[in-house]
């Protein structure tokens, strides 16, 4: 089955530092990836749509300079939380739409998530 | 704006019984619906999907029902097992393509041994 790898799974950082989260599609190519944020006991909130080779599309209210997204290849998208503050602490999840191979093309496949704690 | 929501935030079911999780959606033009299961501390996992031209689809122990008249979606889990304990989200993809999806608020399923 389709596998999306997200790394790291857990990170603790000091306030003011930047953190990079990687999202990789391991057995399929993904021209479109999505980044979500999830608070405890709440649903997934879409932050941005990451498109290979072009700029990401951010949802309303999401600061693009705060959450930098890079989708440099068909299998990798990265989210960088710049100058992180305690309010950025959350569970970040990526997903990828399959576009080739045997994966279903209508389905988003999700990574395992990254727990970010900013001290 | 358009939204997808769930009727029950928490559902407790005895092991072996059937579970029914409900979802209401508001975008009558949506073409594609998906159910995801999310276990604690993990990312959502695809369970089953259904297109708007269908009213029922069955998988292994799961069935999704779509009622477009009342814009209602349900997930039925047969013979619920402890491993089914998780939060279940319905999601709505308006076009059915590579577009973003809208997630519902989620229902927590607790299976009582």
PDB file of N, CA, C and O in Angstrom, chain A residues 34-36 45-49 56-64 69, chain B residues 100-102:
ATOM      1  N   UNK A  34      -0.279  17.986   1.044  1.00  0.00           N
ATOM      2  CA  UNK A  34      -1.018  18.901   1.905  1.00  0.00           C
ATOM      3  C   UNK A  34      -0.401  18.897   3.298  1.00  0.00           C
ATOM      4  O   UNK A  34       0.067  17.872   3.785  1.00  0.00           O
ATOM      5  N   UNK A  35      -0.451  20.045   3.934  1.00  0.00           N
ATOM      6  CA  UNK A  35       0.025  20.160   5.313  1.00  0.00           C
ATOM      7  C   UNK A  35      -1.142  20.579   6.208  1.00  0.00           C
ATOM      8  O   UNK A  35      -1.853  21.536   5.913  1.00  0.00           O
ATOM      9  N   UNK A  36      -1.302  19.808   7.301  1.00  0.00           N
ATOM     10  CA  UNK A  36      -2.376  20.058   8.244  1.00  0.00           C
ATOM     11  C   UNK A  36      -1.795  20.315   9.630  1.00  0.00           C
ATOM     12  O   UNK A  36      -0.698  19.886   9.963  1.00  0.00           O
ATOM     13  N   UNK A  45      -6.858  20.738  10.426  1.00  0.00           N
ATOM     14  CA  UNK A  45      -7.030  22.031   9.801  1.00  0.00           C
ATOM     15  C   UNK A  45      -6.007  22.173   8.689  1.00  0.00           C
ATOM     16  O   UNK A  45      -4.804  22.118   8.943  1.00  0.00           O
ATOM     17  N   UNK A  46      -6.474  22.344   7.472  1.00  0.00           N
ATOM     18  CA  UNK A  46      -5.563  22.470   6.347  1.00  0.00           C
ATOM     19  C   UNK A  46      -4.814  23.787   6.442  1.00  0.00           C
ATOM     20  O   UNK A  46      -5.414  24.846   6.610  1.00  0.00           O
ATOM     21  N   UNK A  47      -3.495  23.693   6.321  1.00  0.00           N
ATOM     22  CA  UNK A  47      -2.669  24.890   6.345  1.00  0.00           C
ATOM     23  C   UNK A  47      -2.341  25.354   4.933  1.00  0.00           C
ATOM     24  O   UNK A  47      -2.430  26.536   4.613  1.00  0.00           O
ATOM     25  N   UNK A  48      -1.936  24.390   4.098  1.00  0.00           N
ATOM     26  CA  UNK A  48      -1.491  24.771   2.761  1.00  0.00           C
ATOM     27  C   UNK A  48      -1.458  23.569   1.848  1.00  0.00           C
ATOM     28  O   UNK A  48      -1.376  22.421   2.302  1.00  0.00           O
ATOM     29  N   UNK A  49      -1.519  23.856   0.572  1.00  0.00           N
ATOM     30  CA  UNK A  49      -1.373  22.856  -0.476  1.00  0.00           C
ATOM     31  C   UNK A  49      -0.019  23.059  -1.126  1.00  0.00           C
ATOM     32  O   UNK A  49       0.301  24.172  -1.585  1.00  0.00           O
ATOM     33  N   UNK A  56       3.528  27.175  -2.848  1.00  0.00           N
ATOM     34  CA  UNK A  56       2.429  26.570  -2.112  1.00  0.00           C
ATOM     35  C   UNK A  56       1.240  27.520  -2.045  1.00  0.00           C
ATOM     36  O   UNK A  56       1.398  28.742  -2.116  1.00  0.00           O
ATOM     37  N   UNK A  57       0.079  26.949  -1.910  1.00  0.00           N
ATOM     38  CA  UNK A  57      -1.149  27.734  -1.739  1.00  0.00           C
ATOM     39  C   UNK A  57      -1.559  27.654  -0.279  1.00  0.00           C
ATOM     40  O   UNK A  57      -1.855  26.558   0.222  1.00  0.00           O
ATOM     41  N   UNK A  58      -1.593  28.782   0.388  1.00  0.00           N
ATOM     42  CA  UNK A  58      -1.877  28.812   1.811  1.00  0.00           C
ATOM     43  C   UNK A  58      -3.350  29.109   2.073  1.00  0.00           C
ATOM     44  O   UNK A  58      -3.985  29.883   1.351  1.00  0.00           O
ATOM     45  N   UNK A  59      -3.864  28.507   3.122  1.00  0.00           N
ATOM     46  CA  UNK A  59      -5.236  28.781   3.528  1.00  0.00           C
ATOM     47  C   UNK A  59      -5.290  30.142   4.225  1.00  0.00           C
ATOM     48  O   UNK A  59      -4.282  30.656   4.730  1.00  0.00           O
ATOM     49  N   UNK A  60      -6.479  30.682   4.228  1.00  0.00           N
ATOM     50  CA  UNK A  60      -6.668  31.988   4.853  1.00  0.00           C
ATOM     51  C   UNK A  60      -6.278  31.936   6.318  1.00  0.00           C
ATOM     52  O   UNK A  60      -6.673  31.014   7.042  1.00  0.00           O
ATOM     53  N   UNK A  61      -5.501  32.923   6.738  1.00  0.00           N
ATOM     54  CA  UNK A  61      -5.087  32.997   8.132  1.00  0.00           C
ATOM     55  C   UNK A  61      -3.773  32.313   8.431  1.00  0.00           C
ATOM     56  O   UNK A  61      -3.269  32.424   9.554  1.00  0.00           O
ATOM     57  N   UNK A  62      -3.211  31.599   7.485  1.00  0.00           N
ATOM     58  CA  UNK A  62      -1.933  30.919   7.685  1.00  0.00           C
ATOM     59  C   UNK A  62      -0.825  31.800   7.122  1.00  0.00           C
ATOM     60  O   UNK A  62      -0.853  32.168   5.946  1.00  0.00           O
ATOM     61  N   UNK A  63       0.154  32.123   7.958  1.00  0.00           N
ATOM     62  CA  UNK A  63       1.235  33.019   7.539  1.00  0.00           C
ATOM     63  C   UNK A  63       2.259  32.262   6.695  1.00  0.00           C
ATOM     64  O   UNK A  63       2.933  31.358   7.194  1.00  0.00           O
ATOM     65  N   UNK A  64       2.396  32.638   5.467  1.00  0.00           N
ATOM     66  CA  UNK A  64       3.320  31.937   4.575  1.00  0.00           C
ATOM     67  C   UNK A  64       4.776  32.179   4.952  1.00  0.00           C
ATOM     68  O   UNK A  64       5.642  31.355   4.668  1.00  0.00           O
ATOM     69  N   UNK A  69       7.001  26.360   2.974  1.00  0.00           N
ATOM     70  CA  UNK A  69       6.798  25.060   2.346  1.00  0.00           C
ATOM     71  C   UNK A  69       7.607  24.993   1.070  1.00  0.00           C
ATOM     72  O   UNK A  69       7.580  25.907   0.250  1.00  0.00           O
TER      73      UNK A  69
ATOM     74  N   UNK B 100      -8.141  19.876  -2.350  1.00  0.00           N
ATOM     75  CA  UNK B 100      -8.148  19.739  -0.909  1.00  0.00           C
ATOM     76  C   UNK B 100      -9.490  19.184  -0.465  1.00  0.00           C
ATOM     77  O   UNK B 100     -10.509  19.365  -1.125  1.00  0.00           O
ATOM     78  N   UNK B 101      -9.459  18.506   0.661  1.00  0.00           N
ATOM     79  CA  UNK B 101     -10.683  17.968   1.219  1.00  0.00           C
ATOM     80  C   UNK B 101     -11.022  18.709   2.500  1.00  0.00           C
ATOM     81  O   UNK B 101     -10.158  19.294   3.135  1.00  0.00           O
ATOM     82  N   UNK B 102     -12.268  18.671   2.868  1.00  0.00           N
ATOM     83  CA  UNK B 102     -12.731  19.287   4.106  1.00  0.00           C
ATOM     84  C   UNK B 102     -13.066  18.182   5.090  1.00  0.00           C
ATOM     85  O   UNK B 102     -13.854  17.290   4.777  1.00  0.00           O
TER      86      UNK B 102
END
